[in-house]
Amino acid sequence: MLPIICQKHCGFAVKAADMQAGTDIIAVSGRRDLPSGFIGRHMRKQALERLREVFGYGEFRGHQADIIDQVARGGDALVLMPTGGGKSLCYQIPGLLRPGLTVVVSPLIALMDDQVATLNELGLTAAALNSTLDEQGQRDVANSLRRGELDFLYMAPERLLKPRTLQFLQTLNIALFAIDEAHCVSQWGHDFRPEYLQLGQLAELFPGIPRMALTATADERTRQEIIQRLKLEQAACFVSGFDRPNIFYRIVPKDRPRQQLISFLAQHKGNAGIVYCLSRKKVEDTAHWLSEQGFPALPYHAGLAAELRAANQKRFLNEEGLIMVATIAFGMGIDKSNVRFVAHMDLPKSIEAYYQETGRAGRDGLPADAWMAYGLQDVLTLNQFMANSDGDERHKRIERHKLDAMLALCEITTCRRKSLLSYFGDHLEDHCGHCDNCIDPVSTWDGSEAARMALSTIYRSGQRYGVGHLVDILLGRDNDKIRTAGHQHLSTYGIGKQLAEQEWRSVFRQLIARGLAEIDLDGFGSLRLTDACRPLLRGEESLALRKDVARSAPVPGKYADKPVIADADRPLWEALRALRKRLAESHGVPPYVIFPDSTLVDMLRQRPASLQDMGLVSGIGSHKLERYGADFLQVMLGDGDGAQATKELDQSRDVQSLALAGMDAQQIARQLNQPVKQVYLQLAQAISTGQIELHQAIDLPPMQLQRIQDAFLNEAEENLPGVKTLAKQLDEPVEEGVLHCIRAALILEISG
Ligand code: ADP
Ligand code: ZN
């Protein structure tokens, strides 16, 4: 039998003997018709290689390896993974392992360019087909597709579903379809996109081509809808838990909300974040006020002119440390990975909404804060919204239940995360130790008597008054409203003077949150009793209430365990960010496309002192190492601490001068007593900055050099393949270091 050759990139030859006995299929890898044990091992090895070389990460997370395996072998998959879990890799790596084009369907045209830029920065070939391209641009993309030059193509569903597009795609070699934000097919969700319903066609039009659906929203009903609508009955389903362990949750009763917000934000100086408000007016007022207080903030809501909205969004994505004050209109399009906090100035209408909105923080996996101030007034406002909305009764009832659950989460005295996750059916064994209730345990008091007073006041005043008036009665206040209603004669008038106004408000909030009283839908905020309060009123039950101690003063409180950056590292951190920003500007991409914060943080942690070390930093694959390694190294070394760093810099100067003096890499390595590999990297760096020329670094026969250069340029010019990838494509063995130098010279040449 012939050996089997994987034809996509790796050139990995496998002896027939490795295959199961009796099988005589000769095929490229990634097809269903290879015995699974063999492909499994082969695929997994290659997937890990791609992860390390292209993406610069050491290991897969969670289900990533299994998902990639499933799809790379040609199967369908449904992937439910929380935000920041790493969904993109789940289609990007199979896309690299399977021959042909990976089509990514995404509803967010605004994000496609960033996604394409991110892939290009990794040295991969990608393009987006969307309305922002002019005709010539579209023709160029189509031509590259015809020539098979692209690894990835991003499209909105409406574009994909045009008969012309579908016909065109059928003439191409398609590796797989990835349908991102797949919950958009759900008619129940607020992100519903009718075009998504049509995506089921892909199953018939492209039989045998794997399809995967990915989403972070994953209640059971949505999941079923995705499977049914997208015809994924055969798909393997990968469900990750909902937990976002890096997010710290804190919920405080609203008191002086602006002061509370400021004292929260004071711990996030220089960080980017989102502040959600319920109304447009409040968005504008808050943004204005924050800016006055020295916190750079921009407003965002659906009532702003489209250009202004787009401009604000762009600034938020591109600049560091901006605060976006927004209604929930600002949301799904946010791919910024280093949002360090999400603050809610008002109560979200459901736990789903809360989870989704807070989930925009910390996509990069670094510590992030979810903070909220809420009060009963929010419940009233939301109730009014609901009463005025035009859903049917059943729908309104569901919404009310959702709001009740949200309120209960606010008033709960035990671990927030545990309760949040259990709402989604996820079970957390222990307390999380990473939420407000866990780190400063709530003390409770026996509120039975106070609760009875409050409930009888509601009852005796006719279940027609809101909290403000009820508290006035309990405190025995004398005002017009009391007199007009004759409430100074009620038996509960003035019986509650042992508690302060804030304490009474807290009692009422908790009664509502526990379902012992409810807010009437009349729109005036009147409270009513519920059946559930009877045992308490009859003295058959007691009630423990949470103590909202010292909440009246806006205390800073503790948040995420430790700041992402230690104070001592600040200057270096700022220097790294400044370099990243410069590079981002010159490439016309947002900073996090160059490197996510997590990479800079890892750089601070690892302190790379050579290019080789730099290559070990999380998120630095071979392409980025070549492009940016030297620049970032310079900043790291410029830090001036440590003799090692200085030595490295000296060595790199020595390497240059020895090369200029005519020594080859082997000789330099011996002379300086360094690994050859490192010498080559330093030579490549010197080439990329124009300090030496290619022929001064390597010595290859001209024909061979030509062959290698052609191989590099085989694909699109602006996207040379990585060195490891190329090494496998070449028929002849060439040292990687040599390839690094050739590649550096080509890039310098191309970029002029
Ligand atoms: P999602 O789409 O699920 O919100 P992303 O795909 O944007 O998440 O990934 C979030 C971040 O985690 C990105 O910066 C990504 O590069 C990083 N990441 C993904 N997988 C890994 C991994 N295996 N190791 C380290 N970082 C990873
Ligand atoms: Zn907790």
Coordinates of N, CA and C in Angstrom, one line a residue, residues 5 12 19 84 161 271 399 433 513 530 538 550 578 591 652 669 709 727:
I5 N -0.7 10.6 2.6 CA -0.1 12.0 2.8 C -1.2 13.0 3.2
F12 N 2.6 15.5 6.4 CA 2.8 14.4 7.4 C 2.6 13.1 6.7
M19 N -2.1 2.1 9.8 CA -3.6 2.0 9.7 C -4.1 0.7 10.2
G84 N -15.6 34.6 25.9 CA -14.2 34.5 26.3 C -13.7 33.1 26.5
L161 N -26.8 34.0 1.6 CA -28.0 33.3 1.1 C -28.4 33.8 -0.3
N271 N -8.8 52.1 33.0 CA -9.4 50.9 32.4 C -10.6 51.2 31.5
E399 N -42.3 37.7 31.7 CA -41.3 38.8 32.0 C -41.3 39.2 33.5
G433 N -16.2 32.2 46.4 CA -15.1 32.9 47.0 C -14.7 34.1 46.2
A513 N -38.4 41.0 47.0 CA -37.5 40.0 46.4 C -37.8 38.6 46.8
T530 N -48.9 39.2 49.1 CA -49.1 38.0 48.3 C -49.5 36.9 49.3
R538 N -49.0 35.3 60.5 CA -49.7 34.6 61.5 C -48.7 34.1 62.6
A550 N -23.6 50.0 56.7 CA -22.7 51.1 56.2 C -22.9 51.3 54.7
A578 N 1.8 51.6 25.0 CA 2.1 52.7 24.1 C 2.6 52.1 22.8
P591 N -5.9 48.1 19.0 CA -4.7 47.6 19.7 C -4.8 46.1 20.0
S652 N 23.0 40.9 21.0 CA 22.3 41.1 19.7 C 23.1 42.1 18.8
A669 N 27.6 31.7 16.5 CA 27.1 30.9 17.6 C 28.3 30.4 18.5
Q709 N 11.9 31.4 -1.6 CA 11.2 32.7 -1.7 C 9.9 32.5 -2.5
A727 N 8.2 25.2 6.3 CA 9.2 24.1 6.4 C 8.6 22.8 5.9

